[in-house]
Short mmCIF file of C-alpha atoms and ligand atoms in Angstrom, two decimals:
data_model
loop_
_atom_site.label_atom_id
_atom_site.label_comp_id
_atom_site.label_asym_id
_atom_site.label_seq_id
_atom_site.Cartn_x
_atom_site.Cartn_y
_atom_site.Cartn_z
CA MET D 1 -1.64 14.73 -5.19
CA ARG D 2 -2.23 10.98 -5.18
CA ILE D 3 0.68 8.97 -3.83
CA VAL D 4 1.03 5.19 -3.81
CA PHE D 5 3.41 3.46 -1.40
CA ILE D 6 4.66 0.11 -2.67
CA GLY D 7 6.78 -2.06 -0.42
CA PRO D 8 6.98 -5.50 1.16
CA PRO D 9 5.40 -6.22 4.55
CA GLY D 10 7.77 -5.02 7.25
CA ALA D 11 9.29 -2.25 5.11
CA GLY D 12 7.98 0.45 7.44
CA LYS D 13 5.47 1.66 4.86
CA GLY D 14 2.60 2.08 7.32
CA THR D 15 4.57 4.14 9.83
CA GLN D 16 6.00 6.36 7.12
CA ALA D 17 2.63 6.64 5.40
CA LEU D 18 0.99 8.12 8.51
CA ARG D 19 3.79 10.60 8.97
CA VAL D 20 4.07 11.59 5.30
CA ALA D 21 0.29 12.01 4.95
CA ALA D 22 0.24 14.29 8.00
CA HIS D 23 3.23 16.23 6.68
CA LEU D 24 1.61 16.77 3.27
CA GLY D 25 -1.87 17.34 4.69
CA VAL D 26 -3.47 14.55 2.66
CA ALA D 27 -5.68 11.64 3.77
CA HIS D 28 -4.11 8.30 4.64
CA LEU D 29 -5.81 5.38 2.90
CA SER D 30 -4.58 1.98 4.10
CA THR D 31 -6.41 -0.97 2.56
CA GLY D 32 -4.89 -3.30 5.18
CA GLU D 33 -6.44 -1.14 7.89
CA ILE D 34 -9.80 -0.90 6.09
CA LEU D 35 -9.84 -4.70 5.72
CA ARG D 36 -8.90 -5.32 9.36
CA GLU D 37 -11.70 -2.94 10.37
CA ALA D 38 -14.14 -4.80 8.13
CA CYS D 39 -13.29 -7.95 10.11
CA ALA D 40 -13.56 -6.26 13.47
CA ASP D 41 -16.87 -4.46 12.99
CA GLY D 42 -18.84 -7.57 12.04
CA ARG D 43 -19.65 -6.59 8.45
CA PRO D 44 -20.97 -9.54 6.42
CA ILE D 45 -17.77 -9.63 4.34
CA GLY D 46 -15.69 -9.80 7.52
CA GLU D 47 -15.51 -13.57 7.68
CA ARG D 48 -14.33 -13.89 4.09
CA VAL D 49 -11.75 -11.17 4.60
CA GLN D 50 -10.48 -12.85 7.76
CA ARG D 51 -9.75 -16.06 5.86
CA TYR D 52 -7.59 -14.19 3.32
CA LEU D 53 -5.73 -12.26 6.01
CA GLU D 54 -4.95 -15.38 8.01
CA ALA D 55 -3.64 -17.11 4.90
CA GLY D 56 -1.49 -14.09 4.01
CA ARG D 57 -3.21 -13.92 0.65
CA LEU D 58 -4.40 -10.89 -1.25
CA VAL D 59 -8.07 -10.20 -0.61
CA SER D 60 -10.06 -10.52 -3.82
CA ASP D 61 -10.74 -7.47 -5.94
CA ASP D 62 -14.53 -7.80 -5.67
CA ILE D 63 -14.06 -6.93 -1.98
CA VAL D 64 -11.12 -4.51 -2.13
CA LEU D 65 -12.06 -2.31 -5.07
CA PRO D 66 -15.53 -1.24 -3.79
CA LEU D 67 -14.01 -0.48 -0.37
CA VAL D 68 -11.42 1.79 -1.99
CA ALA D 69 -14.00 3.46 -4.22
CA GLU D 70 -16.19 4.09 -1.16
CA ARG D 71 -13.29 5.54 0.83
CA LEU D 72 -12.23 7.79 -2.07
CA LYS D 73 -15.66 9.44 -2.05
CA GLU D 74 -15.12 10.75 1.46
CA ASP D 75 -14.42 14.47 1.74
CA ASP D 76 -10.92 14.17 3.16
CA CYS D 77 -9.76 12.33 0.03
CA ARG D 78 -10.99 14.91 -2.43
CA SER D 79 -7.85 17.02 -2.68
CA GLY D 80 -5.40 14.15 -2.46
CA CYS D 81 -4.46 11.04 -0.54
CA LEU D 82 -1.71 8.61 0.22
CA PHE D 83 -2.46 4.99 -0.65
CA ASP D 84 -0.75 2.63 1.76
CA GLY D 85 -0.80 -0.94 0.44
CA PHE D 86 -2.95 -0.25 -2.62
CA PRO D 87 -2.70 -1.02 -5.49
CA ARG D 88 -0.99 -4.38 -5.01
CA THR D 89 -1.58 -5.80 -8.47
CA ARG D 90 -1.59 -4.48 -12.00
CA THR D 91 -5.35 -5.00 -12.18
CA GLN D 92 -5.77 -2.84 -9.07
CA ALA D 93 -3.49 -0.15 -10.57
CA GLU D 94 -5.61 -0.08 -13.71
CA ALA D 95 -8.79 0.01 -11.63
CA LEU D 96 -7.40 2.92 -9.63
CA ASP D 97 -6.59 4.84 -12.79
CA ALA D 98 -10.16 4.25 -13.96
CA MET D 99 -11.59 5.42 -10.60
CA LEU D 100 -9.50 8.58 -10.85
CA ALA D 101 -10.13 9.26 -14.53
CA ASP D 102 -11.68 12.69 -13.91
CA ASP D 103 -9.76 13.38 -10.74
CA PRO D 104 -8.75 17.00 -10.19
CA ALA D 105 -6.20 16.10 -7.49
CA GLY D 106 -3.42 15.28 -9.93
CA ARG D 107 -1.95 12.10 -11.25
CA VAL D 108 -0.87 9.07 -9.26
CA VAL D 109 2.82 8.84 -8.38
CA ALA D 110 4.49 5.90 -6.65
CA VAL D 111 7.25 5.38 -4.11
CA GLU D 112 8.83 1.96 -3.72
CA PHE D 113 10.38 0.98 -0.38
CA LEU D 114 13.52 -1.13 -0.73
CA VAL D 115 14.52 -3.46 2.12
CA PRO D 116 16.57 -6.68 1.86
CA GLU D 117 14.41 -9.76 2.49
CA ALA D 118 16.47 -11.06 5.44
CA GLU D 119 15.81 -7.83 7.32
CA LEU D 120 12.06 -8.07 6.67
CA TYR D 121 11.82 -11.41 8.52
CA ASP D 122 13.61 -9.91 11.53
CA ARG D 123 11.33 -6.89 11.58
CA LEU D 124 8.10 -8.87 11.17
CA ALA D 125 9.08 -11.37 13.86
CA GLY D 126 9.06 -8.55 16.40
CA ARG D 127 5.74 -6.97 15.43
CA GLY D 128 3.12 -9.33 16.89
CA ARG D 129 0.20 -8.71 14.51
CA SER D 130 -2.04 -11.77 13.99
CA ASP D 131 -0.97 -12.12 10.33
CA ASP D 132 2.71 -11.98 11.31
CA LYS D 133 2.95 -15.74 12.06
CA GLU D 134 5.85 -17.31 10.21
CA ALA D 135 3.89 -19.23 7.54
CA THR D 136 1.69 -16.20 6.89
CA VAL D 137 4.70 -13.92 6.64
CA ARG D 138 6.34 -16.27 4.14
CA GLU D 139 3.18 -16.24 2.02
CA ARG D 140 2.84 -12.46 2.22
CA LEU D 141 6.45 -12.01 1.10
CA ARG D 142 5.91 -14.49 -1.75
CA GLN D 143 2.80 -12.61 -2.86
CA TYR D 144 4.76 -9.40 -2.73
CA SER D 145 7.66 -10.54 -4.88
CA GLU D 146 5.44 -12.38 -7.37
CA THR D 147 2.54 -9.99 -7.74
CA THR D 148 3.14 -6.60 -6.18
CA SER D 149 6.80 -5.94 -6.90
CA PRO D 150 6.30 -6.21 -10.70
CA LEU D 151 3.72 -3.46 -10.32
CA THR D 152 6.55 -0.96 -9.96
CA ASP D 153 7.12 -1.36 -13.72
CA TYR D 154 3.63 -0.03 -14.32
CA TYR D 155 4.57 3.31 -12.74
CA ASP D 156 8.25 3.26 -13.73
CA ALA D 157 7.40 2.93 -17.42
CA ARG D 158 5.44 6.18 -17.13
CA GLY D 159 8.16 8.01 -15.22
CA LEU D 160 5.95 8.02 -12.11
CA LEU D 161 8.13 5.97 -9.74
CA GLN D 162 10.88 6.77 -7.26
CA ARG D 163 12.72 4.09 -5.29
CA VAL D 164 13.77 4.74 -1.72
CA ASP D 165 16.28 2.91 0.47
CA ALA D 166 14.07 2.07 3.45
CA VAL D 167 16.84 0.76 5.71
CA GLY D 168 18.01 3.04 8.52
CA ALA D 169 16.62 5.40 11.10
CA PRO D 170 12.92 6.27 10.52
CA ASP D 171 13.79 9.98 10.36
CA ASP D 172 16.30 9.34 7.58
CA VAL D 173 13.83 7.18 5.65
CA PHE D 174 11.18 9.89 6.09
CA ALA D 175 13.55 12.50 4.63
CA ARG D 176 14.29 10.24 1.64
CA VAL D 177 10.59 9.63 1.01
CA ILE D 178 9.78 13.35 1.11
CA GLU D 179 12.65 14.03 -1.29
CA ALA D 180 11.34 11.33 -3.63
CA ILE D 181 7.82 12.78 -3.57
CA GLU D 182 9.12 16.28 -4.18
CA GLY D 183 11.05 14.95 -7.18
CA LEU D 184 7.90 13.35 -8.56
CA ALA D 185 5.86 16.50 -7.90
CA ALA D 186 8.46 18.65 -9.66
CA ASP D 187 8.02 16.56 -12.81
CA ASP D 188 4.26 17.18 -12.71
P1 AMP U 201 -1.05 -4.44 5.04
O1 AMP U 201 -1.60 -3.84 6.29
O2 AMP U 201 -0.96 -3.45 3.91
O3 AMP U 201 0.22 -5.17 5.25
O4 AMP U 201 -2.12 -5.53 4.54
C1 AMP U 201 -2.43 -6.64 5.35
C2 AMP U 201 -3.18 -7.69 4.53
O5 AMP U 201 -4.39 -7.11 4.02
C3 AMP U 201 -2.44 -8.19 3.30
O6 AMP U 201 -1.55 -9.26 3.60
C4 AMP U 201 -3.60 -8.64 2.42
O7 AMP U 201 -4.10 -9.89 2.86
C5 AMP U 201 -4.66 -7.59 2.71
N1 AMP U 201 -4.57 -6.45 1.78
C6 AMP U 201 -4.17 -5.19 2.06
N2 AMP U 201 -4.23 -4.40 0.98
C7 AMP U 201 -4.68 -5.20 -0.02
C8 AMP U 201 -4.92 -4.99 -1.41
N3 AMP U 201 -4.69 -3.79 -1.99
N4 AMP U 201 -5.37 -6.03 -2.14
C9 AMP U 201 -5.60 -7.23 -1.58
N5 AMP U 201 -5.37 -7.50 -0.30
C10 AMP U 201 -4.91 -6.50 0.49
#
């Protein structure tokens, strides 16, 4: 199974993604993490990536798409994976479908995390990551509502989306996410 998590920064996507991937026994594929690693390990693209991250802007597809394609070729992704923070645009969703055209692991299904915007600011303020500065957060939220949120239509129109209330205790959110995924799997 291929699962996509869509949600604004601060929605708890990353935490839930790790837990859900472990629960389902599939690989966790976080593009944010891959990009932060690319900065940290001194790859030539690191400096470019760093500039996008600090600005809170989406890293360009000529960087992101090859990194995803490379990661997907690894053994642990063969039977399924959970995409955390990818795709973030319609172009990326189409590129992912193309990458997975002959994929035996099943179609891509998506879960959207719903959190009111005011709560996101509170959560992000307490997190302390370098791209959690106020101006960067504002830009990341703007990018989300303008570019990534409309992406839910791409999956919804195909009956491949479930929306989850992501406010509340992490255990409760986890249970809702699993229920959503089971619903999507049942339709398979
Ligand atoms: P995340 O850890 O998912 O919140 O991502 C942190 C930052 O990495 C984002 O604000 C973007 O700058 C960048 N990023 C992560 N995933 C993507 C993606 N799929 N496309 C472009 N940029 C991304």
